[in-house]
Short mmCIF file of C-alpha atoms and ligand atoms in Angstrom, two decimals:
data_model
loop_
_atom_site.label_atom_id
_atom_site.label_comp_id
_atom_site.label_asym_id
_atom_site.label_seq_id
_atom_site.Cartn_x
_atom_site.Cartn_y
_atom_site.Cartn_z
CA UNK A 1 -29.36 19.67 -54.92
CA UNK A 2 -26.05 21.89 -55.86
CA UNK A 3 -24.20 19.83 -52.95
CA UNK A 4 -25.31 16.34 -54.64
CA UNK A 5 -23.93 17.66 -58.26
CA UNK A 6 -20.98 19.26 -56.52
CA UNK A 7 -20.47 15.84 -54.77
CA UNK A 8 -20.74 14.02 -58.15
CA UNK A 9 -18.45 16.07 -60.04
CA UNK A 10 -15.90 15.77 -56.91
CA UNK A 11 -16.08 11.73 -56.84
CA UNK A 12 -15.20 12.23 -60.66
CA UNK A 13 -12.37 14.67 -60.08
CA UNK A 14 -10.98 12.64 -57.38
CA UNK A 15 -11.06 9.70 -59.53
CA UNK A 16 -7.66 8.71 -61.29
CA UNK A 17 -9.01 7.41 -64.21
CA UNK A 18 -12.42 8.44 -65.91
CA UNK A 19 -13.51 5.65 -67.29
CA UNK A 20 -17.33 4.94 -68.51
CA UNK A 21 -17.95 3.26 -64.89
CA UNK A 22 -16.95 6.80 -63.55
CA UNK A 23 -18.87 8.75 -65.71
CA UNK A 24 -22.11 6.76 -66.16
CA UNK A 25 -22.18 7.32 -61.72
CA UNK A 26 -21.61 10.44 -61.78
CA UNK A 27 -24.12 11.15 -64.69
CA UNK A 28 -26.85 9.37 -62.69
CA UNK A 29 -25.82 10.89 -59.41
CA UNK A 30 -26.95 14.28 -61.04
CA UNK A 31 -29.70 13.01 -62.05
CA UNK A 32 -30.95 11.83 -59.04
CA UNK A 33 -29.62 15.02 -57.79
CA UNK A 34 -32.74 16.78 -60.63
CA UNK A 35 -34.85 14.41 -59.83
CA UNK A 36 -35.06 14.62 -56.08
CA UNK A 37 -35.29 18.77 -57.07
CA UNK A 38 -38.72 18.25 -59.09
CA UNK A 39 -36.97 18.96 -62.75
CA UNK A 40 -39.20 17.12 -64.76
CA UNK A 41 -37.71 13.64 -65.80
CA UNK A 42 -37.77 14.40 -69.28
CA UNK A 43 -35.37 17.05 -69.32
CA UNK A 44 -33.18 15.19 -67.57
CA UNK A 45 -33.21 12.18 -69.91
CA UNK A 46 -32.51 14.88 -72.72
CA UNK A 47 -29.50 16.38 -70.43
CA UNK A 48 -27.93 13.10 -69.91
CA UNK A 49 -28.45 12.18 -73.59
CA UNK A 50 -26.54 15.36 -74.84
CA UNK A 51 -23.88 15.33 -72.37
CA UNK A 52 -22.69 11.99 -73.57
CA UNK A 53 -23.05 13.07 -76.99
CA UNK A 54 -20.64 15.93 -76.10
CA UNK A 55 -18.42 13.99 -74.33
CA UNK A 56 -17.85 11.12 -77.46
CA UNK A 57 -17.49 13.70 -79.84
CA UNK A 58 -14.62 15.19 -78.26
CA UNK A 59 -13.30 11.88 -77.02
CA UNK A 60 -11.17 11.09 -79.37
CA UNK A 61 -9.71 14.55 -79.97
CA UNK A 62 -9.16 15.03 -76.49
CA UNK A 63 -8.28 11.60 -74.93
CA UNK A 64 -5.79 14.08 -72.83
CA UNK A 65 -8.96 16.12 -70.79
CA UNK A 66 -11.89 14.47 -71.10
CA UNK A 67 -12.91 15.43 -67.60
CA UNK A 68 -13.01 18.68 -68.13
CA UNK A 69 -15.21 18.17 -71.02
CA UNK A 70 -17.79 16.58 -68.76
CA UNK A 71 -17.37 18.96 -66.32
CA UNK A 72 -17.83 22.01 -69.02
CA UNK A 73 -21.31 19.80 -70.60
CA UNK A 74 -22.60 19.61 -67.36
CA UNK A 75 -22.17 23.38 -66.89
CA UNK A 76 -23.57 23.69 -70.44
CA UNK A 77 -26.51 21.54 -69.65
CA UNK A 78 -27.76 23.43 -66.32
CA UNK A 79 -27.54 26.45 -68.32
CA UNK A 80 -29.35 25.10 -70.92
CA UNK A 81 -32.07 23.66 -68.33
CA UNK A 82 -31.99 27.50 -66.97
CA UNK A 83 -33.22 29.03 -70.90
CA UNK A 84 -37.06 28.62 -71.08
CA UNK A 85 -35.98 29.61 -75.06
CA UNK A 86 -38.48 32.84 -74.61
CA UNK A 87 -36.82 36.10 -74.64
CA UNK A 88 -37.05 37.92 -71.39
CA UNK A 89 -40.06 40.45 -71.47
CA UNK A 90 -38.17 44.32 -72.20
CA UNK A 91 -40.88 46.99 -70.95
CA UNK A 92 -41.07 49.85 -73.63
CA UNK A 93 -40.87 53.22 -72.55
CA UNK A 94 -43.50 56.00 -72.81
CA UNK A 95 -46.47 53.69 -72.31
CA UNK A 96 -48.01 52.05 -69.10
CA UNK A 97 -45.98 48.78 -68.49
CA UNK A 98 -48.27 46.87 -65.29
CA UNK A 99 -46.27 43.98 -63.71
CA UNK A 100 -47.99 41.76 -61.22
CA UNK A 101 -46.41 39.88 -58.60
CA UNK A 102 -47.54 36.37 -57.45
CA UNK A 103 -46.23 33.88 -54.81
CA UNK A 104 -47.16 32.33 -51.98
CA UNK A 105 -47.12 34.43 -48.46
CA UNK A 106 -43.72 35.13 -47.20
CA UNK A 107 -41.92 34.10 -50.52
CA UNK A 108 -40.19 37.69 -50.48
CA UNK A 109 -43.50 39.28 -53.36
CA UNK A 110 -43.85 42.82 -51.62
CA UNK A 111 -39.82 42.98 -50.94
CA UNK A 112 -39.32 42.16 -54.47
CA UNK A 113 -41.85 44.86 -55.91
CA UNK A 114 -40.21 47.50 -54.24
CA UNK A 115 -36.61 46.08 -55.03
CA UNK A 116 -38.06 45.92 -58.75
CA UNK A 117 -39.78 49.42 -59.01
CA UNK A 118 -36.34 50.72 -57.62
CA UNK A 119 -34.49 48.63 -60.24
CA UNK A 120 -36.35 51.15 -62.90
CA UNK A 121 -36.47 53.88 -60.98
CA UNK A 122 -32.56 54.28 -61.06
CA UNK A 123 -32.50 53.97 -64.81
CA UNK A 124 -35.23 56.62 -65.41
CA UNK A 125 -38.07 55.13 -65.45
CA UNK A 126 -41.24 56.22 -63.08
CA UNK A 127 -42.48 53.54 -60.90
CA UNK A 128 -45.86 53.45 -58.59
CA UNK A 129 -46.27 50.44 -56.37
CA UNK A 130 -49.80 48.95 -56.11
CA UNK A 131 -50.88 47.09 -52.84
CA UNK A 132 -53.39 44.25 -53.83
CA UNK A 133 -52.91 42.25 -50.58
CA UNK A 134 -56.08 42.96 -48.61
CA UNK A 135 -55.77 39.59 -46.94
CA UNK A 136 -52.68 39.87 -44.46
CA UNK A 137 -53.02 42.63 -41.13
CA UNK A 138 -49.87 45.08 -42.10
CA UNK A 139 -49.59 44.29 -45.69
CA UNK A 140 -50.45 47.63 -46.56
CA UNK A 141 -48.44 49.26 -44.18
CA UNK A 142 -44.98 46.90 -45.01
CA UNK A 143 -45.68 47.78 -48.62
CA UNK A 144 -45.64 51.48 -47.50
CA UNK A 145 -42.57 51.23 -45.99
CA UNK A 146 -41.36 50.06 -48.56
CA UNK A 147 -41.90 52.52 -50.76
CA UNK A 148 -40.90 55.36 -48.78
CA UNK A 149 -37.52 53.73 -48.59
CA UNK A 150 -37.38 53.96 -52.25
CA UNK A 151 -38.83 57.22 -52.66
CA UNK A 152 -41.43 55.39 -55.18
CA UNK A 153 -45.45 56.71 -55.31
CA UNK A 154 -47.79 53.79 -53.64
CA UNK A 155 -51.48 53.08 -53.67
CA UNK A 156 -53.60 50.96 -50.99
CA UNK A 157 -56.47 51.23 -48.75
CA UNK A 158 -56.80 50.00 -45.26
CA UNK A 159 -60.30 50.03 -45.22
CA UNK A 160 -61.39 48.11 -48.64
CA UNK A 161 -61.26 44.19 -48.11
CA UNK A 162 -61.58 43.70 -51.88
CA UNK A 163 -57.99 43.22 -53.60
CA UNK A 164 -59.77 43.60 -57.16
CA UNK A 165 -61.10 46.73 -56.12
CA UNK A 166 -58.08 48.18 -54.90
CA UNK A 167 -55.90 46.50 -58.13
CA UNK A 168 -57.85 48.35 -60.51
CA UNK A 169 -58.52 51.80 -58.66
CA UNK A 170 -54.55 51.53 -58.35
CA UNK A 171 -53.24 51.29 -61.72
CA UNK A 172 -56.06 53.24 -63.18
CA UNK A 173 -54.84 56.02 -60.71
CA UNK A 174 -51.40 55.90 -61.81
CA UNK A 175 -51.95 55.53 -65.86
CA UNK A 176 -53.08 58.65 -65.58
CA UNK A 177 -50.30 59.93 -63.67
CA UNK A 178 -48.40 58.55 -66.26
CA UNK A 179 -46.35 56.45 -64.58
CA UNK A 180 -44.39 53.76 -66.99
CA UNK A 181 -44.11 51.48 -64.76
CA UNK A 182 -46.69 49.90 -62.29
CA UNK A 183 -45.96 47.17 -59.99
CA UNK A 184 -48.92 45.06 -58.39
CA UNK A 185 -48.54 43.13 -55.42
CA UNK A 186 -50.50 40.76 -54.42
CA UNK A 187 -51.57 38.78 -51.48
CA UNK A 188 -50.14 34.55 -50.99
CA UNK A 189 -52.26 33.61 -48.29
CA UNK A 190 -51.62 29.95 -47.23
CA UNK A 191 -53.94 27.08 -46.83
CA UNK A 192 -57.03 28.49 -49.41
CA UNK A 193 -55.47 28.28 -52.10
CA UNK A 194 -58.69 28.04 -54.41
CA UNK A 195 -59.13 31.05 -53.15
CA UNK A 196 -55.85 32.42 -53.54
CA UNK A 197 -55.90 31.09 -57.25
CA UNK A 198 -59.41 32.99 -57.91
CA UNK A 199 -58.59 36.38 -56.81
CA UNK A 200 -54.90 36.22 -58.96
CA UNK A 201 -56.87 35.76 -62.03
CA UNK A 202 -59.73 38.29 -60.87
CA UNK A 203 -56.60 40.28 -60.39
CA UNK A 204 -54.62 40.18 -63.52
CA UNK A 205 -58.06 40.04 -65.48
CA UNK A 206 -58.87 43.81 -64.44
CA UNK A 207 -55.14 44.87 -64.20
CA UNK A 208 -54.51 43.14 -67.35
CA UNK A 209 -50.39 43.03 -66.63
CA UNK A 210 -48.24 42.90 -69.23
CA UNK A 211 -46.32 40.21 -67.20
CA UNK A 212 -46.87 38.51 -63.78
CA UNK A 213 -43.72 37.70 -61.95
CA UNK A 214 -43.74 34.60 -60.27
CA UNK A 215 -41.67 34.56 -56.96
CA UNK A 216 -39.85 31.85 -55.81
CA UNK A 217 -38.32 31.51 -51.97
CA UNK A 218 -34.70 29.53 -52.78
CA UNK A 219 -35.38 27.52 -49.72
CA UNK A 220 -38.58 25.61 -50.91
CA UNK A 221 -36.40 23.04 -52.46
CA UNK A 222 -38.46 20.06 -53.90
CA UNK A 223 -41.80 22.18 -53.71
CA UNK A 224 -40.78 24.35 -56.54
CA UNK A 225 -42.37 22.97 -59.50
CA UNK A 226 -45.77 22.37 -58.35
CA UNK A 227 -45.95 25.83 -56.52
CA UNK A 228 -44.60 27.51 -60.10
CA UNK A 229 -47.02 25.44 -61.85
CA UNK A 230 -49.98 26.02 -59.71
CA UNK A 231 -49.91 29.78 -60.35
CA UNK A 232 -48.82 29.35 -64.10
CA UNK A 233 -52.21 27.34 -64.18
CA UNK A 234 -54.36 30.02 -63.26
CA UNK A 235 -52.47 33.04 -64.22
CA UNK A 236 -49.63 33.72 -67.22
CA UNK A 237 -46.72 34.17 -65.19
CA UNK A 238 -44.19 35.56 -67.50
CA UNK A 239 -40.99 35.37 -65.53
CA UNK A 240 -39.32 34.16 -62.46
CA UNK A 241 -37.55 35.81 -59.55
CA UNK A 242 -35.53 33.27 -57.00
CA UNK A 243 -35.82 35.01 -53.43
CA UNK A 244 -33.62 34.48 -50.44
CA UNK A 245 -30.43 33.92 -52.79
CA UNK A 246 -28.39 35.09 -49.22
CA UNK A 247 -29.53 31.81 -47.45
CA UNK A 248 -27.89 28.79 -47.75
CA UNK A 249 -30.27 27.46 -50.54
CA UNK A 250 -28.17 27.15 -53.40
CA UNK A 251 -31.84 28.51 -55.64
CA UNK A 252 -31.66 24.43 -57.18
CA UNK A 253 -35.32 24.86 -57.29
CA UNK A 254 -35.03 27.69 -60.29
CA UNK A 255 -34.19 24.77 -62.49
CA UNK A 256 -37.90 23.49 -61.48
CA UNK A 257 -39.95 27.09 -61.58
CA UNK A 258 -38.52 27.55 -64.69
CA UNK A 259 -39.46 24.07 -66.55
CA UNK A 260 -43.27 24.59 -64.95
CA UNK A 261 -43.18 28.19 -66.32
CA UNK A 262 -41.37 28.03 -69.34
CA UNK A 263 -40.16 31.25 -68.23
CA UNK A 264 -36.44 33.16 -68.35
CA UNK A 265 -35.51 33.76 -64.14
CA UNK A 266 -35.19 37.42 -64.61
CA UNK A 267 -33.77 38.61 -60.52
CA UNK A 268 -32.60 37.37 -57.79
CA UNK A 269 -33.13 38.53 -53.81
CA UNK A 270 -29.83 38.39 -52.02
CA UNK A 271 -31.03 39.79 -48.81
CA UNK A 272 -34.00 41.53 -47.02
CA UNK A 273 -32.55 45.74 -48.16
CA UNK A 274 -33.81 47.12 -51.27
CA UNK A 275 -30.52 47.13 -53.34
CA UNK A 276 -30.03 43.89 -52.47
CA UNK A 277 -31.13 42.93 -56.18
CA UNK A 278 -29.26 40.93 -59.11
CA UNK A 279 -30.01 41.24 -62.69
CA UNK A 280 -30.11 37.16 -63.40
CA UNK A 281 -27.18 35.68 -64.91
CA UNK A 282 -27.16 31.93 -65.94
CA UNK A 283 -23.56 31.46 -65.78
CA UNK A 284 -22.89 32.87 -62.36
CA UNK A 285 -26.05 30.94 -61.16
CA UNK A 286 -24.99 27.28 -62.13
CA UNK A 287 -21.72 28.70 -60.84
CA UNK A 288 -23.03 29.13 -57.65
CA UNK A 289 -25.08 25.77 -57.99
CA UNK A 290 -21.99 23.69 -58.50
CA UNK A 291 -20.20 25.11 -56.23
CA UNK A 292 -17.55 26.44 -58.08
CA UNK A 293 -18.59 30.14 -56.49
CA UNK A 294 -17.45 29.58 -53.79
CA UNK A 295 -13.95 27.81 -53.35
CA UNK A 296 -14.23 24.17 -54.58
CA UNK A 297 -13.79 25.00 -58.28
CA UNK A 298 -10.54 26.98 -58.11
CA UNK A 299 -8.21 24.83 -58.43
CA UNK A 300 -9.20 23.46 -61.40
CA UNK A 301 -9.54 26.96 -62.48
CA UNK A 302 -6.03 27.00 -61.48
CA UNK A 303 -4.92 23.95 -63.83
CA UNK A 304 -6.97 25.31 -66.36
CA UNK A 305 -5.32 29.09 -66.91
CA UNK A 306 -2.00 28.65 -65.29
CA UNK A 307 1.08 27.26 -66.89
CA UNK A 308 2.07 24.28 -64.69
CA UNK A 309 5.41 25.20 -63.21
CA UNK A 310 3.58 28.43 -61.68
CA UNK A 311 0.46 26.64 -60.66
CA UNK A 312 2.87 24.90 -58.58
CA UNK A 313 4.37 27.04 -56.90
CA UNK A 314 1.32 29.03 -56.09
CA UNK A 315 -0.28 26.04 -54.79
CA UNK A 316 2.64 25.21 -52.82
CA UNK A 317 2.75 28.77 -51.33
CA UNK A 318 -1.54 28.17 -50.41
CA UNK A 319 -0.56 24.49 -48.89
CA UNK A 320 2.34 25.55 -46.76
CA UNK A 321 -0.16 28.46 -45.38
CA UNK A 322 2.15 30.23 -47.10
CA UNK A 323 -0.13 32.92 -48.67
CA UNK A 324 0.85 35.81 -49.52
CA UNK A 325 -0.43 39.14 -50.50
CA UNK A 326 1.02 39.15 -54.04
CA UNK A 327 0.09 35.47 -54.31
CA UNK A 328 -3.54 36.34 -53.43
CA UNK A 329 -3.52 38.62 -56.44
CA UNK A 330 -1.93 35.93 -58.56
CA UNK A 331 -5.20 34.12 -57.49
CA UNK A 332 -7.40 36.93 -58.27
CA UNK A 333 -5.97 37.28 -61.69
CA UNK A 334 -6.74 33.63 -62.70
CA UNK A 335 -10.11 33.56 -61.41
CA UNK A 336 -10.84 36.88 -63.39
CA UNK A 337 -9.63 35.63 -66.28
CA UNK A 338 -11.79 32.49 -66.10
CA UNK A 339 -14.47 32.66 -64.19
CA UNK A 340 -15.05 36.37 -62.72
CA UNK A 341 -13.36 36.88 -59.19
CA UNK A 342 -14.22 34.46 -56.68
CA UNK A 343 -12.10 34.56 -54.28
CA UNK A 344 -13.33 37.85 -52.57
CA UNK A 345 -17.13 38.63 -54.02
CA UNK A 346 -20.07 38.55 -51.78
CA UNK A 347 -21.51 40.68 -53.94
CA UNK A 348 -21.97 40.93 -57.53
CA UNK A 349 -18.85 39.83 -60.21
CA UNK A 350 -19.09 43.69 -61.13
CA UNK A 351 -18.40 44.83 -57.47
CA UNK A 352 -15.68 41.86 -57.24
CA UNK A 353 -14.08 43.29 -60.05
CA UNK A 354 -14.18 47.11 -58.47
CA UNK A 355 -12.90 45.57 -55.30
CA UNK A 356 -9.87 43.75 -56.96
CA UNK A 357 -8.88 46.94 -59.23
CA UNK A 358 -8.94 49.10 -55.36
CA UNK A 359 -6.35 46.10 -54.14
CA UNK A 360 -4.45 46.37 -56.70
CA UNK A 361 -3.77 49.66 -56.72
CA UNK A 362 -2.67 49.36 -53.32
CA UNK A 363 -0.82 46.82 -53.94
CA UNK A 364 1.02 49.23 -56.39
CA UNK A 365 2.54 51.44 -53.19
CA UNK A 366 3.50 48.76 -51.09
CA UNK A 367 7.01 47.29 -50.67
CA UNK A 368 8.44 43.82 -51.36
CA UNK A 369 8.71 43.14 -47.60
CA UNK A 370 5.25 43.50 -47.67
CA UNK A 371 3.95 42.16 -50.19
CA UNK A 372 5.77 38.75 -49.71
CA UNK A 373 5.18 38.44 -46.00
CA UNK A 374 3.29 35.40 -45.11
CA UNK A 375 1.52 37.50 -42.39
CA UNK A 376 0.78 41.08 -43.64
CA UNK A 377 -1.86 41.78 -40.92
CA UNK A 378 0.84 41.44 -38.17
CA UNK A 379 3.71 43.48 -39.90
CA UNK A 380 1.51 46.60 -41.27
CA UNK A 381 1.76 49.15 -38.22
CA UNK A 382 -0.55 52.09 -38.81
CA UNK A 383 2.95 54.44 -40.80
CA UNK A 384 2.75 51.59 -43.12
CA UNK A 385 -1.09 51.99 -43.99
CA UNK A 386 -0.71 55.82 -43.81
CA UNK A 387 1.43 55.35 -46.17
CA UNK A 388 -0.08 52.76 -48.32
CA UNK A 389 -3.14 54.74 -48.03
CA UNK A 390 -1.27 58.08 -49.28
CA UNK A 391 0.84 56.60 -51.95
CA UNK A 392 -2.63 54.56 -53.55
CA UNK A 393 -4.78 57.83 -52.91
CA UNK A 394 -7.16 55.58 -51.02
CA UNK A 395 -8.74 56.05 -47.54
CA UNK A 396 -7.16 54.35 -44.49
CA UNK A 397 -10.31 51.97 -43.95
CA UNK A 398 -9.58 50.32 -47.52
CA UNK A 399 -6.48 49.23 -46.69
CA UNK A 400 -8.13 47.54 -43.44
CA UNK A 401 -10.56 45.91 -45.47
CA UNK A 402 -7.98 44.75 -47.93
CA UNK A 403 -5.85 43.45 -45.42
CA UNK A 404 -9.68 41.97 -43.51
CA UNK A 405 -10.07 40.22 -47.08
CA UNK A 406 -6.71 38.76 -46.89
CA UNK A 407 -7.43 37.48 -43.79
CA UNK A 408 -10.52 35.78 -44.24
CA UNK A 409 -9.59 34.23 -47.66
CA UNK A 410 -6.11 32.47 -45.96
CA UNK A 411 -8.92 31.23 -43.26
CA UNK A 412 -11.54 29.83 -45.20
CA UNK A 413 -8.31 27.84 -48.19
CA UNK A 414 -9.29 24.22 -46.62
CA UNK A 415 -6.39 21.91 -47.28
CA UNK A 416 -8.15 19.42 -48.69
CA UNK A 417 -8.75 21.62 -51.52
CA UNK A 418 -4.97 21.39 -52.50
CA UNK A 419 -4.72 18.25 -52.66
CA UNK A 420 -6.00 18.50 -56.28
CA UNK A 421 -3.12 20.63 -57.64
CA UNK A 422 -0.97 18.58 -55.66
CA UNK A 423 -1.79 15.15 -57.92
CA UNK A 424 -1.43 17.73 -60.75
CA UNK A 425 2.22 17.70 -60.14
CA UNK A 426 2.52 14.02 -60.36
CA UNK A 427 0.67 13.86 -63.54
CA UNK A 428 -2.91 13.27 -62.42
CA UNK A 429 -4.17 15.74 -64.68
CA UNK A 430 -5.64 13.78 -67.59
P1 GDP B 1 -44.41 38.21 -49.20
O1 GDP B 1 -45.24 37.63 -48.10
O2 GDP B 1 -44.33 37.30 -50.37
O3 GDP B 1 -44.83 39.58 -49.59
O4 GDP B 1 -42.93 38.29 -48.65
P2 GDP B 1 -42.17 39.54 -47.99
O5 GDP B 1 -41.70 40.47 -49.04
O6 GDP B 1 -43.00 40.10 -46.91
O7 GDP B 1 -40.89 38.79 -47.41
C1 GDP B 1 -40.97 37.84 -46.36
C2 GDP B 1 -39.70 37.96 -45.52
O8 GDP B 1 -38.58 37.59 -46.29
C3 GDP B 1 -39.44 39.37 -45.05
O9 GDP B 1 -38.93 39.31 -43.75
C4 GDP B 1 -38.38 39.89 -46.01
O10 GDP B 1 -37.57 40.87 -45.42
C5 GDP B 1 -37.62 38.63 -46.31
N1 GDP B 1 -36.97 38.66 -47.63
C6 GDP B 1 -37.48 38.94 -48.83
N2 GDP B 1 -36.56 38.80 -49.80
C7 GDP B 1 -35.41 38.42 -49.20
C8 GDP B 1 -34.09 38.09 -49.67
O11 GDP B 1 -33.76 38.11 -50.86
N3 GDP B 1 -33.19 37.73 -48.71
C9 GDP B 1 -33.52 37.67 -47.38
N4 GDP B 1 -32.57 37.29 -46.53
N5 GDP B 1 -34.73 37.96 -46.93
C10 GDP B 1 -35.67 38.33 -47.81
MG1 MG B 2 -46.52 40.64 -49.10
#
């Protein structure tokens, strides 16, 4: 879906003019785009509805821009279509919290309750992982493992056969340990899914969960909304977590779990180890949806924060494969002031950030020469690092990684993404 929005908002960029003809395709290209993703059609109709009420409100005021107001509604809109208008369930401490997992099998449930009990371990809580999944060979066991890794108490059986059993007997056993927080996971077995359905609600009706998490594998695509509301029908799933982030879904399908939930997305999985966890964060998500987290947004990010004489010649610098180390951080600095750093993050914005600050302040000790070379990586001879290293009071390795980063970002600046700050030049910025 995010490639068929990104698509649609890059026909209208590329587009001299933006007249209604423009707009009105691109508005149903999006749509289709939700539709073909499951998002039920009535939030769509009330998505298109308000974006062109944004956009002829500010028409006349801004005759100058009005693609970037349609642009900024659509971003508005998907964020919008990402707020179930519930507030996100906040466990209280000093009493038994019990959160219960549901999915189907392999959707990433008994990764994600140890990724979530570690979550409040590390900010004081005291989690206890419950195994409910009698179904699956090795469920027990992977669920063990788990929890080891995390250092967090479990509870299973690999003799009992009875998931209701072994629910209760869990989180009985570990309110009176006093544990605050107790994580059920359950079993997704495929194909009976009566079945399946039964035992959740046999489950949550003796664990009695304060909320049930429904997990969501990003890959699923189209299959999102009747999966979410399957289990929302026989159980009160409370929240979402999108699974699999890592992949090269783009997690469209939230838009749909959500809408058959009415529930906040509350994580996401962005890879199979245990810190591999993100609070959820609707901005950086439709980010990533659109596109715009990776490269394709920048340059209007560029037009956007950057006087034009200097976007210019920055451009210029990126076009001629000219890049250089202090224009990379002229880069950075736009993107963090708009958006949060892109150019560099794999991980979170927050680690992005960290990143940047380390570059910078090795940027700080290095010369002129250097810093306005057009290839770095061939002129820095190990006395330079040692003594970029020195002067920054970093370790050797983190200039090598800076200099890595460098290298990968000039690699993956496709020309054709240019082109747009080229036209700006000429005036094709309206
Ligand atoms: P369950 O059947 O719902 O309990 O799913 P599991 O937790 O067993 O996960 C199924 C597979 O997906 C396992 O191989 C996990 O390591 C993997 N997995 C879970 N979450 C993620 C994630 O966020 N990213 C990636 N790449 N793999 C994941
Ligand atoms: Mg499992």
């Amino acid at each position: 879906m995010g490639d068929r929005i990104k698509g649609a908002l890059q026909q209208m960029r590329n587009a001299t003019v933006v007249d209604e003809r423009v707009f009105t395709e691109c508005l149903n290209e999006i749509s289709r785009a939700l539709m073909a993703a499951d998002v039920q059609i009535r939030m769509i109709g009330t998505m298109q509805a308000n974006i062109r009420k944004i956009v002829n409100l500010k028409e006349r005021a801004a005759g100058h821009n009005k693609r970037k107001i349609i642009q900024q509604a659509v971003f508005d809109e998907l964020c919008c279509m990402l707020d179930p208008g519930k507030p996100v369930f906040v466990p209280r401490k000093g009493q038994p919290t019990v959160v219960m997992f549901v999915g189907l099998q392999g959707s990433g449930k008994t990764t994600t309750c140890a990724k979530y009990a570690s979550y409040y371990q590390r900010k004081g809580w005291k989690p206890a992982l419950v195994c409910a999944d009698t179904f699956r060979a090795g469920a027990f066991d992977q669920l063990k493992q788990n929890a080891e890794k995390v250092r967090v108490p479990f509870y299973g059986s690999y003799t009992e056969t009875d998931p209701v059993k072994v629910a209760e007997e869990g989180v009985e056993r570990f309110k009176k340990e006093r544990c605050d927080m107790i994580v059920v996971d359950t079993s997704g077995r495929h194909k009976q899914e009566a079945a399946l359905f039964e035992e959740m609600r046999q489950v949550a009706e003796v664990t009695n969960p304060d909320l049930v998490v429904f997990v969501m594998d990003s890959s699923i695509g189209q299959a999102a909304f009747d999966q979410a509301q399957a289990f929302k029908q026989s159980v009160a799933v409370g929240a979402v977590v999108v699974t699999k982030m890592d992949g090269h879904a783009k997690g469209g399908g939230a838009l749909s779990a959500v809408a058959a939930t009415k529930s906040p997305v509350i994580f996401l999985g962005t890879g199979e180890h245990m810190d591999e966890f993100e609070a959820f964060e609707a901005k950086g998500f439709v980010s990533r949806l659109l596109g715009v987290g990776d490269l394709s947004g920048l340059m209007d990010r560029i037009q956007e924060a950057v006087p034009l004489d200097q976007q210019f010649e920055t451009g210029k610098k990126l076009q001629e494969g000219n890049l250089t180390l202090r224009s990379w951080c002229e880069l950075n600095q736009i993107s963090i002031q708009t958006m949060g750093p892109v150019l560099m993050s794999k991980g979170g914005e927050k680690e992005g950030q960290a990143k940047f600050k380390r570059y910078m302040t090795m940027m700080d000790s290095m010369t002129a020469e250097e810093l306005d070379s057009t290839n770095p990586c061939k002129l820095m001879k190990d006395s330079r690092i040692n003594r970029i290293a020195r002067g920054s009071g970093r370790h050797l390795h983190d200039v090598h990684e800076m200099l890595e980063a460098f290298r990968k970002f000039k690699e993956m600046v496709p020309a054709k993404m240019l082109k747009g700050l080229k036209n700006s030049k000429s005036g094709g910025m309206n």
